[in-house]
Amino acid sequence: MSAGAAISGASAYSAGPVETTTLPSRGRVGILVLILTESVFFSIFVAAYVFYIGKNLSGPLPKDVLAPPIVNTICLLSSSITIVLAMRALQAGSIRAFGIWWLATLALGIEFMIGTAMEWRRLIYIDHLTIRTNLFGTTYYTLVGLHALHVTIGLILILLVMIFTMMGYMNRRHAERTDVLSWYWHFVDAVWVVVFITVYVVGR
Amino acid sequence: MAGSIEHRIALSAESDHASLPILGRAHEWVVTVDHKRLGLMYIGGGLVFFLIAGLQAATMRLQLAIPNAGIIAPQVFNRLLTVHGTAMVFLVGMPILTGFLNYLVPLMIGARDLAFPRLNAFGFWLWLFGSLLLYFSYIGGDGLYGAGSAPDVGWFAYAPLTERAFSRGNSTDYWILSILLTSVGSTATAINLLTSIFCMRCEGMTLRKMPVLVWLAAVVSFLMCVVLPPLSAAQAMLLLDRFLGAHFFDTQAGGSAILWQHFFWIFGHPEVYVLVLPAFAFANEIIPVFSRKVIFGYSVMVAASCALAFISLGVWAHHMFSVGMAPAGNAFFAASTMLVSIPTGIKIFNWIGTMWGGKIRFRIPMMFSVGFLAQFLIAGLTGIMLAVAPFDWQLTDTYFVVAHFHYVLIGAIVFMIFAAIYYWFPKATGKMLGERLGKWHFWLFLIGFHMTFDTLHFAGLRGMPRRIYTYQPGRGLDTINLIASIGVIFQAAGILMFLINVIRSLRSGKPAGDDPWDAWTLEWSTSSPPPEYNFAELPVVRSRRPLWDLKHPEDPDWKYE
């Protein structure tokens, strides 16, 4: 049997009405489902953090050593704005403007990672807080570290796109894939809001 | 687009499988991204682990056949029950069921493959090597300490037993890594399935025209996406505890053992629905075809499945009645658990409604489906009993619970897996499975199942605890355990009939043709086995039963839907 030919639109019985729907793009649905999965993954670490607030048997405690990283937060959240501007430029076909905003996003993301690294350095060498010190150390490094891992993955992908742009491979046809990446970046930023509130507001 | 498809057709005609040397054929399977081959590899791999984990169960039943048997040592017994439980969930149930969904969903939605074929291959290989890690622990698990080989912490591995101080050696690490890898692989598959269902449907197939199996595949994929991450997160925490000295479940540093139980059962209970919903999905396709009737209550069936997935997310602590939660917690989880019976009841009535007044054909898939219906009902009834917190306090950690969940896992899920194998084997191989051997398989397995697991309910009611490697004579448990162990022989004989049947059919089975069951969904419109590209021309559908429309142009379904 010629595979599937009988059921195709060309066959004799094609009398009935065909309901047509436009299907969403694979990339967008895929990233949304991935974001759903990742959100649940993060929420378990947030739950562990909240569960162990105030249950430390020894110091250092959050109120002694944590200071809200305001500059860092402003940088990461503004990178969501720059990536939107980059995407608008790309959709308008202006590769140059796209490159500038994309570079700004990359720079802001790197600044965030440098800030986190400096905070960790201070906590480890001056306050002597490591993952094995107490429950605060355990939950703090895993939650903030998990977020930093996601930022790092995002930065590697953003850097790849940056390299493609500088080599002149970027054009409007790649707008959808790049947009999917930007959704991931927005997700990483949104997670930071939750992490910030959990660690630096509620947990202190 | 058309050019590339003709190109692929030409390519696949060139690579004539029979003419390739065996190494070339193996290479084709290793590098494949075809959803059908990956699906078959999932099912095949799962069946191999089913035999191994089944033999482990048989060994335990051998030890328990008589009191003070002394055939295996207590440590060996603990390893057997841990690996048996873990393997049956992660190495057998999930891969076989997702393997079927992998194989069927693109065919049923009239697509040429899943949305992300390479992600699919990635998920499969991650699963396979993760699975091998669990059994590799028998060889490499003792590490440098000379302590223990395979994991012996039970399938739900309660903390702090799993911490470094109490689980020395590397066996628990293998357990963690195996589960972590297989569940990441399953999450990838779930993302893929969900995306495919939303983005790859053929022309005319609106959401309300999808086969019920595809709807349930979507619900299961969603459920996997939200319940596997808690498990992965808990495993990651345990790994950090064991390797970096974190204190998540370290009770001596203020960590909580109860937190592990919460995280585990937030995954663990919905996991039952991850396993049973595909079984429901098979029943939704098989029962109508063998009753020669449209499924009764399509929309209600779909709604009940969604409700089931939703409710299942809020019942996990009924596994924890005995840890001493507040009365309000017990009451909430008892009530939410009882809610489960509403959508499941709807489903059972709808299946009966489908069979009611139908022209029922008792072929092998239908026989397994009817067995499933009856056994799943009983499993549900004991489930309602266990949902009552005081009843659970009495019977938790006894063989009553073991019998209850084996009624779900074997009586419902394994029965529907066999039904699905008999139903779709002709599509995947082009050969029919033998009817006579199939009947032997069904009856032997049915008798063995009831001998083993009906009796174990009574062992539990008489107070026989789970996870013990032996028991004293003269406590009213001797006969019960002997009957249960003899039942295993019948089950094993049934499985043997099945294996002989598969091997014989592959060698000299009756040719199946494209549509041996006179069915109605799209997978039966293409050849058996389907070509690599599934459909030469993408189908266009007008109703839920496109092949009915094709076979009965005078009375098509789209006039009534």
PDB file of N, CA and C in Angstrom, chain A residues 1 3-11 13-21 23-26 29-30 33-34 36-37 40-41 44-45 47-48 51-52 57 131-135 138-139 142, chain B residues 115-116 187 191 195 198-201 203-204 206 209 222 225-226 229-230 232-233 237 240 244-248 252-256 259 263 514 525-526 531 536-537 539-540 542 546 550 558:
ATOM      1  N   MET A   1       0.861  -1.199   0.000  1.00  0.00           N
ATOM      2  CA  MET A   1       0.000   0.000   0.000  1.00  0.00           C
ATOM      3  C   MET A   1       0.881   1.228   0.000  1.00  0.00           C
ATOM      4  N   ALA A   3       2.015   4.308   1.283  1.00  0.00           N
ATOM      5  CA  ALA A   3       1.783   4.684   2.673  1.00  0.00           C
ATOM      6  C   ALA A   3       1.003   5.977   2.813  1.00  0.00           C
ATOM      7  N   GLY A   4      -0.155   5.881   3.393  1.00  0.00           N
ATOM      8  CA  GLY A   4      -0.890   7.080   3.781  1.00  0.00           C
ATOM      9  C   GLY A   4      -1.593   7.793   2.650  1.00  0.00           C
ATOM     10  N   ALA A   5      -1.434   7.303   1.415  1.00  0.00           N
ATOM     11  CA  ALA A   5      -2.014   8.055   0.307  1.00  0.00           C
ATOM     12  C   ALA A   5      -3.528   8.098   0.406  1.00  0.00           C
ATOM     13  N   ALA A   6      -4.106   6.999   0.915  1.00  0.00           N
ATOM     14  CA  ALA A   6      -5.562   6.888   0.905  1.00  0.00           C
ATOM     15  C   ALA A   6      -6.228   7.930   1.802  1.00  0.00           C
ATOM     16  N   ILE A   7      -5.525   8.351   2.845  1.00  0.00           N
ATOM     17  CA  ILE A   7      -6.162   9.221   3.811  1.00  0.00           C
ATOM     18  C   ILE A   7      -5.915  10.689   3.478  1.00  0.00           C
ATOM     19  N   SER A   8      -5.096  10.946   2.463  1.00  0.00           N
ATOM     20  CA  SER A   8      -4.702  12.327   2.198  1.00  0.00           C
ATOM     21  C   SER A   8      -5.842  13.132   1.597  1.00  0.00           C
ATOM     22  N   GLY A   9      -5.602  14.416   1.512  1.00  0.00           N
ATOM     23  CA  GLY A   9      -6.633  15.327   1.050  1.00  0.00           C
ATOM     24  C   GLY A   9      -7.115  15.051  -0.358  1.00  0.00           C
ATOM     25  N   ALA A  10      -6.285  14.336  -1.138  1.00  0.00           N
ATOM     26  CA  ALA A  10      -6.625  14.152  -2.545  1.00  0.00           C
ATOM     27  C   ALA A  10      -7.630  13.037  -2.761  1.00  0.00           C
ATOM     28  N   SER A  11      -7.965  12.275  -1.690  1.00  0.00           N
ATOM     29  CA  SER A  11      -8.790  11.090  -1.920  1.00  0.00           C
ATOM     30  C   SER A  11     -10.248  11.462  -2.199  1.00  0.00           C
ATOM     31  N   TYR A  13     -13.099  10.823  -0.851  1.00  0.00           N
ATOM     32  CA  TYR A  13     -14.146  11.089   0.135  1.00  0.00           C
ATOM     33  C   TYR A  13     -14.055  12.482   0.720  1.00  0.00           C
ATOM     34  N   SER A  14     -13.177  13.323   0.147  1.00  0.00           N
ATOM     35  CA  SER A  14     -12.853  14.592   0.800  1.00  0.00           C
ATOM     36  C   SER A  14     -14.019  15.569   0.755  1.00  0.00           C
ATOM     37  N   ALA A  15     -15.166  15.097   1.158  1.00  0.00           N
ATOM     38  CA  ALA A  15     -16.342  15.947   1.066  1.00  0.00           C
ATOM     39  C   ALA A  15     -16.521  16.806   2.316  1.00  0.00           C
ATOM     40  N   GLY A  16     -16.147  16.238   3.468  1.00  0.00           N
ATOM     41  CA  GLY A  16     -16.456  16.905   4.724  1.00  0.00           C
ATOM     42  C   GLY A  16     -15.654  18.163   4.948  1.00  0.00           C
ATOM     43  N   PRO A  17     -16.068  18.939   5.920  1.00  0.00           N
ATOM     44  CA  PRO A  17     -15.365  20.169   6.235  1.00  0.00           C
ATOM     45  C   PRO A  17     -14.058  19.871   6.981  1.00  0.00           C
ATOM     46  N   VAL A  18     -13.013  20.628   6.695  1.00  0.00           N
ATOM     47  CA  VAL A  18     -11.744  20.488   7.408  1.00  0.00           C
ATOM     48  C   VAL A  18     -11.554  21.719   8.271  1.00  0.00           C
ATOM     49  N   GLU A  19     -11.476  21.490   9.591  1.00  0.00           N
ATOM     50  CA  GLU A  19     -11.219  22.611  10.492  1.00  0.00           C
ATOM     51  C   GLU A  19      -9.725  22.896  10.483  1.00  0.00           C
ATOM     52  N   THR A  20      -9.347  24.085  10.120  1.00  0.00           N
ATOM     53  CA  THR A  20      -7.916  24.379  10.146  1.00  0.00           C
ATOM     54  C   THR A  20      -7.586  25.275  11.332  1.00  0.00           C
ATOM     55  N   THR A  21      -6.440  25.010  11.911  1.00  0.00           N
ATOM     56  CA  THR A  21      -5.959  25.865  12.994  1.00  0.00           C
ATOM     57  C   THR A  21      -4.504  26.162  12.707  1.00  0.00           C
ATOM     58  N   LEU A  23      -0.888  26.333  14.022  1.00  0.00           N
ATOM     59  CA  LEU A  23      -0.193  25.730  15.143  1.00  0.00           C
ATOM     60  C   LEU A  23       0.942  26.637  15.589  1.00  0.00           C
ATOM     61  N   PRO A  24       1.208  26.691  16.911  1.00  0.00           N
ATOM     62  CA  PRO A  24       2.304  27.529  17.407  1.00  0.00           C
ATOM     63  C   PRO A  24       3.661  26.964  16.995  1.00  0.00           C
ATOM     64  N   SER A  25       4.701  27.769  17.125  1.00  0.00           N
ATOM     65  CA  SER A  25       6.028  27.309  16.714  1.00  0.00           C
ATOM     66  C   SER A  25       6.612  26.369  17.757  1.00  0.00           C
ATOM     67  N   ARG A  26       7.410  25.397  17.285  1.00  0.00           N
ATOM     68  CA  ARG A  26       7.982  24.390  18.179  1.00  0.00           C
ATOM     69  C   ARG A  26       8.901  25.018  19.216  1.00  0.00           C
ATOM     70  N   VAL A  29       6.853  26.819  22.090  1.00  0.00           N
ATOM     71  CA  VAL A  29       6.192  25.885  23.005  1.00  0.00           C
ATOM     72  C   VAL A  29       7.246  25.110  23.798  1.00  0.00           C
ATOM     73  N   GLY A  30       8.317  24.681  23.104  1.00  0.00           N
ATOM     74  CA  GLY A  30       9.372  23.927  23.772  1.00  0.00           C
ATOM     75  C   GLY A  30       9.975  24.706  24.925  1.00  0.00           C
ATOM     76  N   VAL A  33       7.586  24.974  27.925  1.00  0.00           N
ATOM     77  CA  VAL A  33       7.517  23.755  28.729  1.00  0.00           C
ATOM     78  C   VAL A  33       8.799  23.604  29.554  1.00  0.00           C
ATOM     79  N   LEU A  34       9.935  23.938  28.942  1.00  0.00           N
ATOM     80  CA  LEU A  34      11.191  23.878  29.692  1.00  0.00           C
ATOM     81  C   LEU A  34      11.151  24.829  30.879  1.00  0.00           C
ATOM     82  N   LEU A  36       8.502  25.811  32.460  1.00  0.00           N
ATOM     83  CA  LEU A  36       7.610  25.195  33.459  1.00  0.00           C
ATOM     84  C   LEU A  36       8.392  24.207  34.323  1.00  0.00           C
ATOM     85  N   THR A  37       9.146  23.331  33.638  1.00  0.00           N
ATOM     86  CA  THR A  37       9.923  22.316  34.347  1.00  0.00           C
ATOM     87  C   THR A  37      10.935  22.957  35.293  1.00  0.00           C
ATOM     88  N   VAL A  40       9.514  24.479  38.486  1.00  0.00           N
ATOM     89  CA  VAL A  40       9.255  23.513  39.551  1.00  0.00           C
ATOM     90  C   VAL A  40      10.560  23.137  40.240  1.00  0.00           C
ATOM     91  N   PHE A  41      11.611  22.939  39.436  1.00  0.00           N
ATOM     92  CA  PHE A  41      12.919  22.583  39.984  1.00  0.00           C
ATOM     93  C   PHE A  41      13.386  23.650  40.971  1.00  0.00           C
ATOM     94  N   ILE A  44      11.499  23.852  44.417  1.00  0.00           N
ATOM     95  CA  ILE A  44      11.877  22.892  45.449  1.00  0.00           C
ATOM     96  C   ILE A  44      13.056  23.444  46.262  1.00  0.00           C
ATOM     97  N   PHE A  45      14.001  24.077  45.566  1.00  0.00           N
ATOM     98  CA  PHE A  45      15.129  24.668  46.290  1.00  0.00           C
ATOM     99  C   PHE A  45      14.669  25.864  47.125  1.00  0.00           C
ATOM    100  N   ALA A  47      11.694  26.124  48.425  1.00  0.00           N
ATOM    101  CA  ALA A  47      10.980  25.514  49.551  1.00  0.00           C
ATOM    102  C   ALA A  47      11.966  25.062  50.623  1.00  0.00           C
ATOM    103  N   ALA A  48      13.069  24.433  50.186  1.00  0.00           N
ATOM    104  CA  ALA A  48      14.074  23.992  51.155  1.00  0.00           C
ATOM    105  C   ALA A  48      14.657  25.190  51.887  1.00  0.00           C
ATOM    106  N   PHE A  51      12.065  26.483  54.328  1.00  0.00           N
ATOM    107  CA  PHE A  51      11.872  25.504  55.398  1.00  0.00           C
ATOM    108  C   PHE A  51      12.968  25.611  56.451  1.00  0.00           C
ATOM    109  N   TYR A  52      14.200  25.926  56.019  1.00  0.00           N
ATOM    110  CA  TYR A  52      15.332  25.937  56.952  1.00  0.00           C
ATOM    111  C   TYR A  52      15.671  27.322  57.491  1.00  0.00           C
ATOM    112  N   LEU A  57      21.896  25.579  63.681  1.00  0.00           N
ATOM    113  CA  LEU A  57      22.404  25.244  65.005  1.00  0.00           C
ATOM    114  C   LEU A  57      23.649  26.056  65.338  1.00  0.00           C
ATOM    115  N   ILE A 131      29.422  25.662  52.107  1.00  0.00           N
ATOM    116  CA  ILE A 131      28.216  24.831  51.971  1.00  0.00           C
ATOM    117  C   ILE A 131      28.091  23.878  53.158  1.00  0.00           C
ATOM    118  N   ARG A 132      29.232  23.570  53.839  1.00  0.00           N
ATOM    119  CA  ARG A 132      29.143  22.608  54.934  1.00  0.00           C
ATOM    120  C   ARG A 132      29.139  23.266  56.314  1.00  0.00           C
ATOM    121  N   THR A 133      29.134  24.623  56.360  1.00  0.00           N
ATOM    122  CA  THR A 133      29.178  25.287  57.658  1.00  0.00           C
ATOM    123  C   THR A 133      27.904  25.040  58.455  1.00  0.00           C
ATOM    124  N   ASN A 134      26.763  25.381  57.848  1.00  0.00           N
ATOM    125  CA  ASN A 134      25.481  25.174  58.538  1.00  0.00           C
ATOM    126  C   ASN A 134      24.365  25.119  57.504  1.00  0.00           C
ATOM    127  N   LEU A 135      23.115  25.041  57.973  1.00  0.00           N
ATOM    128  CA  LEU A 135      21.987  24.925  57.041  1.00  0.00           C
ATOM    129  C   LEU A 135      21.866  26.156  56.159  1.00  0.00           C
ATOM    130  N   THR A 138      24.331  25.733  53.394  1.00  0.00           N
ATOM    131  CA  THR A 138      23.845  24.705  52.474  1.00  0.00           C
ATOM    132  C   THR A 138      22.782  25.258  51.528  1.00  0.00           C
ATOM    133  N   THR A 139      21.760  25.901  52.116  1.00  0.00           N
ATOM    134  CA  THR A 139      20.643  26.331  51.268  1.00  0.00           C
ATOM    135  C   THR A 139      21.012  27.574  50.460  1.00  0.00           C
ATOM    136  N   THR A 142      23.325  26.581  47.415  1.00  0.00           N
ATOM    137  CA  THR A 142      22.645  25.791  46.386  1.00  0.00           C
ATOM    138  C   THR A 142      21.632  26.636  45.634  1.00  0.00           C
TER     139      THR A 142
ATOM    140  N   ALA B 115       8.690  16.688  17.647  1.00  0.00           N
ATOM    141  CA  ALA B 115       9.142  18.055  17.382  1.00  0.00           C
ATOM    142  C   ALA B 115      10.665  18.158  17.405  1.00  0.00           C
ATOM    143  N   PHE B 116      11.310  17.439  18.330  1.00  0.00           N
ATOM    144  CA  PHE B 116      12.771  17.531  18.453  1.00  0.00           C
ATOM    145  C   PHE B 116      13.367  16.125  18.402  1.00  0.00           C
ATOM    146  N   THR B 187      12.230  13.644  31.450  1.00  0.00           N
ATOM    147  CA  THR B 187      11.758  15.025  31.336  1.00  0.00           C
ATOM    148  C   THR B 187      11.942  15.526  29.909  1.00  0.00           C
ATOM    149  N   ILE B 191       8.951  16.931  27.473  1.00  0.00           N
ATOM    150  CA  ILE B 191       8.956  18.234  26.798  1.00  0.00           C
ATOM    151  C   ILE B 191       8.713  18.029  25.303  1.00  0.00           C
ATOM    152  N   THR B 195       5.393  19.342  23.219  1.00  0.00           N
ATOM    153  CA  THR B 195       5.600  20.261  22.106  1.00  0.00           C
ATOM    154  C   THR B 195       5.060  19.669  20.801  1.00  0.00           C
ATOM    155  N   PHE B 198       1.306  19.906  20.586  1.00  0.00           N
ATOM    156  CA  PHE B 198       0.797  21.252  20.334  1.00  0.00           C
ATOM    157  C   PHE B 198       1.154  21.761  18.943  1.00  0.00           C
ATOM    158  N   CYS B 199       2.281  21.319  18.396  1.00  0.00           N
ATOM    159  CA  CYS B 199       2.804  21.991  17.194  1.00  0.00           C
ATOM    160  C   CYS B 199       2.827  21.143  15.933  1.00  0.00           C
ATOM    161  N   MET B 200       2.596  19.814  16.027  1.00  0.00           N
ATOM    162  CA  MET B 200       2.869  18.973  14.861  1.00  0.00           C
ATOM    163  C   MET B 200       1.618  18.271  14.310  1.00  0.00           C
ATOM    164  N   ARG B 201       0.427  18.638  14.783  1.00  0.00           N
ATOM    165  CA  ARG B 201      -0.761  17.908  14.345  1.00  0.00           C
ATOM    166  C   ARG B 201      -1.053  18.160  12.867  1.00  0.00           C
ATOM    167  N   GLU B 203      -3.290  18.461   9.269  1.00  0.00           N
ATOM    168  CA  GLU B 203      -4.353  19.385   8.914  1.00  0.00           C
ATOM    169  C   GLU B 203      -5.707  18.835   9.368  1.00  0.00           C
ATOM    170  N   GLY B 204      -6.494  19.682   9.984  1.00  0.00           N
ATOM    171  CA  GLY B 204      -7.837  19.296  10.389  1.00  0.00           C
ATOM    172  C   GLY B 204      -7.913  18.717  11.792  1.00  0.00           C
ATOM    173  N   THR B 206      -7.922  19.339  15.104  1.00  0.00           N
ATOM    174  CA  THR B 206      -7.989  20.293  16.210  1.00  0.00           C
ATOM    175  C   THR B 206      -7.843  19.509  17.511  1.00  0.00           C
ATOM    176  N   LYS B 209     -10.316  16.919  18.118  1.00  0.00           N
ATOM    177  CA  LYS B 209     -10.380  15.772  17.198  1.00  0.00           C
ATOM    178  C   LYS B 209      -9.215  14.819  17.405  1.00  0.00           C
ATOM    179  N   PHE B 222       2.641  16.617  30.666  1.00  0.00           N
ATOM    180  CA  PHE B 222       2.567  17.757  31.577  1.00  0.00           C
ATOM    181  C   PHE B 222       2.913  17.309  33.002  1.00  0.00           C
ATOM    182  N   CYS B 225       6.495  16.740  33.476  1.00  0.00           N
ATOM    183  CA  CYS B 225       7.253  18.004  33.527  1.00  0.00           C
ATOM    184  C   CYS B 225       7.175  18.647  34.901  1.00  0.00           C
ATOM    185  N   VAL B 226       6.107  18.431  35.648  1.00  0.00           N
ATOM    186  CA  VAL B 226       6.017  19.075  36.952  1.00  0.00           C
ATOM    187  C   VAL B 226       6.341  18.144  38.120  1.00  0.00           C
ATOM    188  N   PRO B 229      10.947  17.105  38.192  1.00  0.00           N
ATOM    189  CA  PRO B 229      11.918  18.046  38.774  1.00  0.00           C
ATOM    190  C   PRO B 229      12.036  17.973  40.303  1.00  0.00           C
ATOM    191  N   PRO B 230      10.945  17.826  41.085  1.00  0.00           N
ATOM    192  CA  PRO B 230      11.150  17.689  42.531  1.00  0.00           C
ATOM    193  C   PRO B 230      12.037  16.507  42.885  1.00  0.00           C
ATOM    194  N   SER B 232      14.375  15.141  40.892  1.00  0.00           N
ATOM    195  CA  SER B 232      15.745  15.479  40.499  1.00  0.00           C
ATOM    196  C   SER B 232      16.358  16.431  41.511  1.00  0.00           C
ATOM    197  N   ALA B 233      15.566  17.418  41.982  1.00  0.00           N
ATOM    198  CA  ALA B 233      16.081  18.386  42.946  1.00  0.00           C
ATOM    199  C   ALA B 233      16.469  17.676  44.241  1.00  0.00           C
ATOM    200  N   MET B 237      20.161  17.387  45.940  1.00  0.00           N
ATOM    201  CA  MET B 237      20.452  17.760  47.328  1.00  0.00           C
ATOM    202  C   MET B 237      21.161  16.628  48.052  1.00  0.00           C
ATOM    203  N   LEU B 240      24.678  16.437  47.008  1.00  0.00           N
ATOM    204  CA  LEU B 240      25.482  17.486  47.650  1.00  0.00           C
ATOM    205  C   LEU B 240      25.785  17.108  49.094  1.00  0.00           C
ATOM    206  N   LEU B 244      29.615  16.948  49.090  1.00  0.00           N
ATOM    207  CA  LEU B 244      30.176  18.232  49.490  1.00  0.00           C
ATOM    208  C   LEU B 244      29.916  18.549  50.953  1.00  0.00           C
ATOM    209  N   GLY B 245      29.305  17.644  51.679  1.00  0.00           N
ATOM    210  CA  GLY B 245      29.074  17.896  53.096  1.00  0.00           C
ATOM    211  C   GLY B 245      27.968  18.891  53.370  1.00  0.00           C
ATOM    212  N   ALA B 246      27.000  19.023  52.457  1.00  0.00           N
ATOM    213  CA  ALA B 246      25.829  19.858  52.746  1.00  0.00           C
ATOM    214  C   ALA B 246      24.967  19.157  53.792  1.00  0.00           C
ATOM    215  N   HIS B 247      23.944  19.871  54.304  1.00  0.00           N
ATOM    216  CA  HIS B 247      23.188  19.320  55.438  1.00  0.00           C
ATOM    217  C   HIS B 247      21.695  19.199  55.201  1.00  0.00           C
ATOM    218  N   PHE B 248      21.274  19.091  53.912  1.00  0.00           N
ATOM    219  CA  PHE B 248      19.831  19.099  53.649  1.00  0.00           C
ATOM    220  C   PHE B 248      19.079  18.074  54.487  1.00  0.00           C
ATOM    221  N   GLN B 252      21.779  15.535  62.195  1.00  0.00           N
ATOM    222  CA  GLN B 252      22.676  15.971  63.266  1.00  0.00           C
ATOM    223  C   GLN B 252      23.042  17.446  63.146  1.00  0.00           C
ATOM    224  N   ALA B 253      22.871  18.026  61.954  1.00  0.00           N
ATOM    225  CA  ALA B 253      23.160  19.447  61.784  1.00  0.00           C
ATOM    226  C   ALA B 253      21.868  20.256  61.677  1.00  0.00           C
ATOM    227  N   GLY B 254      20.747  19.687  62.104  1.00  0.00           N
ATOM    228  CA  GLY B 254      19.480  20.399  62.070  1.00  0.00           C
ATOM    229  C   GLY B 254      18.661  20.119  60.827  1.00  0.00           C
ATOM    230  N   GLY B 255      19.206  19.321  59.900  1.00  0.00           N
ATOM    231  CA  GLY B 255      18.465  18.964  58.694  1.00  0.00           C
ATOM    232  C   GLY B 255      17.265  18.090  59.032  1.00  0.00           C
ATOM    233  N   SER B 256      16.350  17.952  58.077  1.00  0.00           N
ATOM    234  CA  SER B 256      15.090  17.278  58.369  1.00  0.00           C
ATOM    235  C   SER B 256      14.943  16.010  57.536  1.00  0.00           C
ATOM    236  N   LEU B 259      11.618  16.356  55.399  1.00  0.00           N
ATOM    237  CA  LEU B 259      11.672  17.115  54.152  1.00  0.00           C
ATOM    238  C   LEU B 259      11.907  16.175  52.974  1.00  0.00           C
ATOM    239  N   PHE B 263       9.560  15.810  49.664  1.00  0.00           N
ATOM    240  CA  PHE B 263      10.065  15.961  48.296  1.00  0.00           C
ATOM    241  C   PHE B 263       9.888  14.673  47.515  1.00  0.00           C
ATOM    242  N   ASP B 514      -2.045  -3.808   6.812  1.00  0.00           N
ATOM    243  CA  ASP B 514      -1.972  -2.457   7.375  1.00  0.00           C
ATOM    244  C   ASP B 514      -2.903  -2.277   8.562  1.00  0.00           C
ATOM    245  N   SER B 525      -3.441   3.683   8.972  1.00  0.00           N
ATOM    246  CA  SER B 525      -3.606   4.054   7.571  1.00  0.00           C
ATOM    247  C   SER B 525      -2.302   3.910   6.808  1.00  0.00           C
ATOM    248  N   THR B 526      -1.184   3.751   7.511  1.00  0.00           N
ATOM    249  CA  THR B 526       0.088   3.605   6.824  1.00  0.00           C
ATOM    250  C   THR B 526       0.496   2.138   6.857  1.00  0.00           C
ATOM    251  N   PRO B 531       6.857   3.254   7.124  1.00  0.00           N
ATOM    252  CA  PRO B 531       8.141   3.710   6.587  1.00  0.00           C
ATOM    253  C   PRO B 531       8.754   4.768   7.498  1.00  0.00           C
ATOM    254  N   ALA B 536       3.552   9.075   3.310  1.00  0.00           N
ATOM    255  CA  ALA B 536       4.067   9.652   2.073  1.00  0.00           C
ATOM    256  C   ALA B 536       3.438  11.015   1.841  1.00  0.00           C
ATOM    257  N   GLU B 537       2.122  11.074   2.080  1.00  0.00           N
ATOM    258  CA  GLU B 537       1.430  12.352   1.983  1.00  0.00           C
ATOM    259  C   GLU B 537       0.805  12.604   3.347  1.00  0.00           C
ATOM    260  N   PRO B 539      -1.639  13.246   6.203  1.00  0.00           N
ATOM    261  CA  PRO B 539      -3.094  13.060   6.186  1.00  0.00           C
ATOM    262  C   PRO B 539      -3.869  14.352   6.498  1.00  0.00           C
ATOM    263  N   VAL B 540      -5.134  14.342   6.091  1.00  0.00           N
ATOM    264  CA  VAL B 540      -6.063  15.421   6.449  1.00  0.00           C
ATOM    265  C   VAL B 540      -7.235  14.751   7.141  1.00  0.00           C
ATOM    266  N   ARG B 542     -11.028  14.841   9.348  1.00  0.00           N
ATOM    267  CA  ARG B 542     -12.273  15.605   9.513  1.00  0.00           C
ATOM    268  C   ARG B 542     -13.010  15.218  10.783  1.00  0.00           C
ATOM    269  N   PRO B 546     -10.680   9.148  11.628  1.00  0.00           N
ATOM    270  CA  PRO B 546     -10.501   9.384  10.187  1.00  0.00           C
ATOM    271  C   PRO B 546     -10.654   8.118   9.354  1.00  0.00           C
ATOM    272  N   LEU B 550     -13.140   7.073   6.146  1.00  0.00           N
ATOM    273  CA  LEU B 550     -12.620   6.537   4.895  1.00  0.00           C
ATOM    274  C   LEU B 550     -13.348   5.264   4.507  1.00  0.00           C
ATOM    275  N   TRP B 558     -17.856  12.943  10.837  1.00  0.00           N
ATOM    276  CA  TRP B 558     -17.862  14.396  10.954  1.00  0.00           C
ATOM    277  C   TRP B 558     -19.249  14.976  10.852  1.00  0.00           C
TER     278      TRP B 558
END
